[in-house]
Short mmCIF file of C-alpha atoms in Angstrom, two decimals:
data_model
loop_
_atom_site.label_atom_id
_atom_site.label_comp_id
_atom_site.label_asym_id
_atom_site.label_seq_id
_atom_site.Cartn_x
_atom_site.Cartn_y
_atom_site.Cartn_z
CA UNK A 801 -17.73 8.23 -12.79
CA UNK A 802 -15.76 9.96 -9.83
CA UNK A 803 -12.61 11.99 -10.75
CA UNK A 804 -10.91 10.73 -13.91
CA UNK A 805 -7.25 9.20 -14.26
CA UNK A 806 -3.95 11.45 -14.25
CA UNK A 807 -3.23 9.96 -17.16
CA UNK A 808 -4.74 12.33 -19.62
CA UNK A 809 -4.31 15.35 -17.87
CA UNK A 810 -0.52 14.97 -17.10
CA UNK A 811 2.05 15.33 -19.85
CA UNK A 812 2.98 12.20 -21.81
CA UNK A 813 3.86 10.94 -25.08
CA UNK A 814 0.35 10.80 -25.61
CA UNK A 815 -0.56 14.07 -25.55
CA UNK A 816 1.37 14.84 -29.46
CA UNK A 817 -0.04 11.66 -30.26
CA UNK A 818 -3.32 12.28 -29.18
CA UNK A 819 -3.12 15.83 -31.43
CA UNK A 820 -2.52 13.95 -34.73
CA UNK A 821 -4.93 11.19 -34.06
CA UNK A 822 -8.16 12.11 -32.59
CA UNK A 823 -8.80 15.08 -35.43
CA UNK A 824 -8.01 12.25 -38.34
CA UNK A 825 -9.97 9.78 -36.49
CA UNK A 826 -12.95 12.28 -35.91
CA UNK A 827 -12.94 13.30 -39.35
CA UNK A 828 -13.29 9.54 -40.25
CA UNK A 829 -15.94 8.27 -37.60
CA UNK A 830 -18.27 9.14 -35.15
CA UNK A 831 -17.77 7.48 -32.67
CA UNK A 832 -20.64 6.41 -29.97
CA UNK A 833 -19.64 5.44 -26.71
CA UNK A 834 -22.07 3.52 -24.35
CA UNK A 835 -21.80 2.30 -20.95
CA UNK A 836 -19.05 4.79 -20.23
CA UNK A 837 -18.97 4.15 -16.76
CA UNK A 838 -17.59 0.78 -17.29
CA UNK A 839 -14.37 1.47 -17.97
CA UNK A 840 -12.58 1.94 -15.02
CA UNK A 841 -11.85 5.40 -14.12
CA UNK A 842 -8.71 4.62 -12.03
CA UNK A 843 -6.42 1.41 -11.34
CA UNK A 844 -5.35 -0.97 -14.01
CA UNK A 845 -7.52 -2.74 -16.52
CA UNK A 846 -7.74 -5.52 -19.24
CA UNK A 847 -9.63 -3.86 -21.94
CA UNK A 848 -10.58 -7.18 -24.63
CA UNK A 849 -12.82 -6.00 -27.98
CA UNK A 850 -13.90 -7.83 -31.14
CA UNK A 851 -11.39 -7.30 -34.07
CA UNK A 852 -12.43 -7.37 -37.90
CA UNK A 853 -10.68 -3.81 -39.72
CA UNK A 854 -6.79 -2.90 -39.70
CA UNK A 855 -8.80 0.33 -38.38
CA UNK A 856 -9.88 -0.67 -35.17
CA UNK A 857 -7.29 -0.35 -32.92
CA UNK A 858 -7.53 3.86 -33.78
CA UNK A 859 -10.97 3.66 -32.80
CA UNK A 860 -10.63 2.29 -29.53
CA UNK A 861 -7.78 4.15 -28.93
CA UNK A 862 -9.38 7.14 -29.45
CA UNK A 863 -12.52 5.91 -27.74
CA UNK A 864 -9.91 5.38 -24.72
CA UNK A 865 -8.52 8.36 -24.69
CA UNK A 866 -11.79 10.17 -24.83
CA UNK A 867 -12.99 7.96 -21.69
CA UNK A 868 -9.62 9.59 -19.97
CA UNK A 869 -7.71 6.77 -19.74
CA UNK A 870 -4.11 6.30 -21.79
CA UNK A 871 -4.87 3.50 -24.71
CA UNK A 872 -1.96 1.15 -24.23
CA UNK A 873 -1.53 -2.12 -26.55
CA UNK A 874 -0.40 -5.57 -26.23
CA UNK A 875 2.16 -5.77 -29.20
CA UNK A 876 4.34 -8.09 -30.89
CA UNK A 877 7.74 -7.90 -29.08
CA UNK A 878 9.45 -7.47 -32.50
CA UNK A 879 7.77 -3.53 -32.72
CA UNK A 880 9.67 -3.39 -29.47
CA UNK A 881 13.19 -3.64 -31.43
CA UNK A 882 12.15 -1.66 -34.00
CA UNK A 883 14.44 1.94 -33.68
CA UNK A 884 11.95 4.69 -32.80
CA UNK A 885 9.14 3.02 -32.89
CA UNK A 886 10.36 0.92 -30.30
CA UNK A 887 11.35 3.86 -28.02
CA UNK A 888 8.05 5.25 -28.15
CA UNK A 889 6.40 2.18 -27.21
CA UNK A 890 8.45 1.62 -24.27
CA UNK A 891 7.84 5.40 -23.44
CA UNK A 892 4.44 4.90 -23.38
CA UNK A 893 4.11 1.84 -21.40
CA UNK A 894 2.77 -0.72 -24.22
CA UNK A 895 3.31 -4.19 -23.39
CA UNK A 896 4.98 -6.74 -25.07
CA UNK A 897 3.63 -10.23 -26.10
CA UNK A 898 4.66 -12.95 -23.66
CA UNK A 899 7.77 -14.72 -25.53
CA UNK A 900 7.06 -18.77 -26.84
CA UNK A 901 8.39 -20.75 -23.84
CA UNK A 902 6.01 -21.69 -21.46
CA UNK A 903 8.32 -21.24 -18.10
CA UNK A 904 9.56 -17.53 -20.00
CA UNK A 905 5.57 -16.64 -20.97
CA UNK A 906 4.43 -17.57 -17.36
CA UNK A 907 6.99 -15.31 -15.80
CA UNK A 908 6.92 -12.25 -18.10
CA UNK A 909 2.93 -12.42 -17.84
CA UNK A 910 3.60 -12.03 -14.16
CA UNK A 911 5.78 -9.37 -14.68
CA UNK A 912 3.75 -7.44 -16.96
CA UNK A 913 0.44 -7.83 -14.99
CA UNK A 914 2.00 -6.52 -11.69
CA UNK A 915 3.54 -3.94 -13.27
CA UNK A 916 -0.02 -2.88 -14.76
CA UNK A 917 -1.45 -3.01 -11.25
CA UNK A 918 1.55 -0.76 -9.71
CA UNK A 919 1.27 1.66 -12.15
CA UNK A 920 -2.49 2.12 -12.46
CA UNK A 921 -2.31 1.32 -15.78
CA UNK A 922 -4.67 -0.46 -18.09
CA UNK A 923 -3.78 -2.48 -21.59
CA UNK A 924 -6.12 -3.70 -24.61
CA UNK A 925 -5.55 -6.66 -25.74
CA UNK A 926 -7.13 -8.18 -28.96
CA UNK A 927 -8.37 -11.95 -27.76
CA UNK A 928 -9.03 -12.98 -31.14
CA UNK A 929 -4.92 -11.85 -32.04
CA UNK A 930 -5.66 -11.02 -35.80
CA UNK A 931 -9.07 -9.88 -37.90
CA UNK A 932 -11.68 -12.44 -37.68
CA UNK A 933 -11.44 -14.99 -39.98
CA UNK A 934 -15.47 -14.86 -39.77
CA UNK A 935 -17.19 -14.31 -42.97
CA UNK A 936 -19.80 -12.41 -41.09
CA UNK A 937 -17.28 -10.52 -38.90
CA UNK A 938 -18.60 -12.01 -35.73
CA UNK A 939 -15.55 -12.94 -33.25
CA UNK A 940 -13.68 -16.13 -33.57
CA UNK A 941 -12.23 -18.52 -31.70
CA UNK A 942 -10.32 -16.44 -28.39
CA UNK A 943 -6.31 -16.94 -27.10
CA UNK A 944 -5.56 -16.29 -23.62
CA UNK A 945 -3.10 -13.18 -23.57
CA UNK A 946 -6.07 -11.10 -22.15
CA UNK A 947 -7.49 -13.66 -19.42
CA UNK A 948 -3.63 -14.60 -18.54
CA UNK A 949 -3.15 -11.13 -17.34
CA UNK A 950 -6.55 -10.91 -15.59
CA UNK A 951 -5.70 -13.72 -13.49
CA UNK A 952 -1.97 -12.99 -13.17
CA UNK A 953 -3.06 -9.89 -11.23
CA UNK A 954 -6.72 -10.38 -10.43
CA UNK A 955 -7.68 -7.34 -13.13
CA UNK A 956 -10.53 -6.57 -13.79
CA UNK A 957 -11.23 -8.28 -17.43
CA UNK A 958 -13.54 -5.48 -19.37
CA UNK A 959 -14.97 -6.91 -22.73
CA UNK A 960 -15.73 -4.28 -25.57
CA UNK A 961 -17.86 -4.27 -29.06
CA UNK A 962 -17.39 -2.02 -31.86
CA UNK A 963 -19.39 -2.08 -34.67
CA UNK A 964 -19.29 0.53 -37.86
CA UNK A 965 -15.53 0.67 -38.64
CA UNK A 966 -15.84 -1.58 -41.79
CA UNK A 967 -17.24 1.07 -43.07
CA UNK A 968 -14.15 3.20 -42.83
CA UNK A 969 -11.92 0.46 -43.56
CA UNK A 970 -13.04 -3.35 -44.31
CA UNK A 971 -10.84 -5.99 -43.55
CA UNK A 972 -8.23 -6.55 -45.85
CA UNK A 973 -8.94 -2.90 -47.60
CA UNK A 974 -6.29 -1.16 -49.03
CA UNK A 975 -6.69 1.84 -47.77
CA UNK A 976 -9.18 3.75 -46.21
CA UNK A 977 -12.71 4.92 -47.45
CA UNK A 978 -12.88 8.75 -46.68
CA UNK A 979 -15.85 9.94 -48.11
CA UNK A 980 -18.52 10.23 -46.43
CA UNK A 981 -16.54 11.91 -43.64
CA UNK A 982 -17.94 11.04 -39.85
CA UNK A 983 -19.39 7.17 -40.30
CA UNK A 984 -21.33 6.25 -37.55
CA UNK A 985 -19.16 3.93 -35.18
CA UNK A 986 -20.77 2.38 -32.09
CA UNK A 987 -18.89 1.72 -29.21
CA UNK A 988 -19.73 -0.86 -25.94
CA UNK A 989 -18.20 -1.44 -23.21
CA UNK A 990 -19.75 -4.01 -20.64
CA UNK A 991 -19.80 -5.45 -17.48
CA UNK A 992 -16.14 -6.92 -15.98
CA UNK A 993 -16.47 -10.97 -17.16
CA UNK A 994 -16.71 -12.77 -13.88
CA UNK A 995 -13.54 -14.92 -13.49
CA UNK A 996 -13.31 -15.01 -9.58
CA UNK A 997 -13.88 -18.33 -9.42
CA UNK A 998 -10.53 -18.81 -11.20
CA UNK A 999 -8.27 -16.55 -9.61
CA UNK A 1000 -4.63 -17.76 -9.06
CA UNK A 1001 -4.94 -20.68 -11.71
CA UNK A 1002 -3.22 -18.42 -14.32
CA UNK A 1003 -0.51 -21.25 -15.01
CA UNK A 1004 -3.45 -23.86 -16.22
CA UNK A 1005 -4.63 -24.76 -19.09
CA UNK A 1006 -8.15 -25.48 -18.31
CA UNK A 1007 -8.64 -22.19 -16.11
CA UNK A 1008 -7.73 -19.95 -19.52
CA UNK A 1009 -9.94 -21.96 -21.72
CA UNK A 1010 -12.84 -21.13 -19.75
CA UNK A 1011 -12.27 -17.91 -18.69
CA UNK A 1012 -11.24 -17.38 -22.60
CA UNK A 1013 -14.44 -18.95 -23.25
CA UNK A 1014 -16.75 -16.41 -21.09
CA UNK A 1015 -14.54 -13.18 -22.40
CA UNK A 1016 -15.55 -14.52 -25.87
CA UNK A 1017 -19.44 -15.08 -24.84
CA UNK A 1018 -19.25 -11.33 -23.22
CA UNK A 1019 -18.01 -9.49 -26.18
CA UNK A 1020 -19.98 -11.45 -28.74
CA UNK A 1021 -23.41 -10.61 -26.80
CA UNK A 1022 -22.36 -6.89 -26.92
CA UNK A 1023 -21.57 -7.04 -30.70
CA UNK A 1024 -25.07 -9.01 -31.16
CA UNK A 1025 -26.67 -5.76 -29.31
CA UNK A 1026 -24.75 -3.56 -31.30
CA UNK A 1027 -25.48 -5.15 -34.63
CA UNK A 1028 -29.49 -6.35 -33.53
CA UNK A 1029 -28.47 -10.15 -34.86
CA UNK A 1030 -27.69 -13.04 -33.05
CA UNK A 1031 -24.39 -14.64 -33.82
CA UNK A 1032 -23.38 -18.11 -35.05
CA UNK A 1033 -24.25 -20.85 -32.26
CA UNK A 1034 -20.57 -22.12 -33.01
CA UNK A 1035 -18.02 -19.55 -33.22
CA UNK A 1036 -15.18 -19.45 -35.91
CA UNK A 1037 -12.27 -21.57 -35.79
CA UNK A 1038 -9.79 -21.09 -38.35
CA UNK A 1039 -8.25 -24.21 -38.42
CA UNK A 1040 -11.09 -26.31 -38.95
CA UNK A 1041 -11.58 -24.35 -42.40
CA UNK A 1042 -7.94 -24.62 -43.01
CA UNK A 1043 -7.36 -21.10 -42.84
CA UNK A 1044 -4.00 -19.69 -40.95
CA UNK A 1045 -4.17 -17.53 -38.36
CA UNK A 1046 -1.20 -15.20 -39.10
CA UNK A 1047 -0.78 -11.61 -37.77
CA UNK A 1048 -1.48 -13.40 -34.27
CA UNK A 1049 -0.67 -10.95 -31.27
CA UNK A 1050 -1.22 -13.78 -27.98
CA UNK A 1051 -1.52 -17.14 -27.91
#
């Protein structure tokens, strides 16, 4: 894997952060990372995994952090307003959703991407925006936050499965299930999704549907290797079961 990022061993927010965090989330899981190697060890990075447990995004943060990189989030731009909170998130370097508008999304997405690239940074994104509304927990239907910010800035686009966290927290839980400590979480990271082919076509619709479409395909074959199941021919789409897709984080 080379030399690893600055990012974990120079001082940041991240390292009190990472204190508190890792121990709790060790207690709670073990986690298995495979295909290290994938992630990149250096530059910046779209890092897109499945989503099904309010748990998750510890997990991959703390898989992220353990890979040496700093575990950055795509977040509503409300937390950004929020006193504190919103500090430390700026501190850090999360990144905010794109605002509504499409001429104020386009730009900011810009922004945001070639900052990621000047800074060497990488950001998760969920492409799903909120839990799967599948009643087998496979991934749903994707948005386009991630893939916008590939293209924006030619990233490289890095899909993820995790599989095991439902037992530390099913969606919709109230709280978290802490006994047995250390449930076995599986972790997979896998090849960059080819979206060469659409590079500079950021602004159109048709170019995010299908490189949405193949980001989607990528994680839900690493979640079917994970889980040793195939997944539904047609993936979920919430609206056609007249379910709302609230808690969304892209569009």
């Amino acid at each position: 894997m080379g030399s690893r990022s600055p990012e974990k061993s120079r001082p940041s927010p991240f390292w009190p952060l990472a204190a508190i965090v890792v121990p709790a989330v060790g207690y709670l899981a073990k986690i298995e990372i495979r295909n290290k190697e994938k992630l990149p060890a250096k530059g910046a990075f779209v890092l897109a995994p499945n989503h099904y447990s309010e748990f998750d995004p510890l997990i991959v943060a703390a898989a992220v952090w353990r890979l040496g990189r700093a575990p950055r989030f795509m977040a509503k731009e409300s937390l950004f307003r929020v006193p504190v909170l919103g500090w430390l998130m700026h501190k850090t370097g999360m990144v905010p959703v794109a605002r509504a508008t499409s001429a104020a999304a386009a730009k900011q997405t810009i922004e945001q991407s070639r900052a990621l690239v000047k800074n060497e940074r990488g950001v998760i994104v969920y492409p799903e925006g909120t839990l799967t509304r599948d009643p087998d927990l496979w991934p749903m239907r994707g948005k386009s936050g991630a893939v916008r910010l590939a293209l924006a800035g030619d990233i490289p686009l890095i899909p993820m499965a995790q599989w095991g966290t439902q037992h530390v927290m099913g969606r919709y839980q109230k709280g978290l299930s802490l006994w047995p400590p250390r449930k076995r979480v599986q972790v997979l990271i896998g090849d960059p999704v080819d979206v060469s082919d659409l590079s500079g076509r950021a602004g159109e619709q048709a170019a995010l549907n299908e490189a949405t479409n193949r980001l989607m395909n990528a994680i839900t074959a690493l979640l079917e290797e994970l889980r040793g199941e195939k997944a539904p021919a047609t993936r979920w789409n919430p609206t056609e079961h007249g379910q709302r897709e609230t808690g969304r984080l892209d569009s």
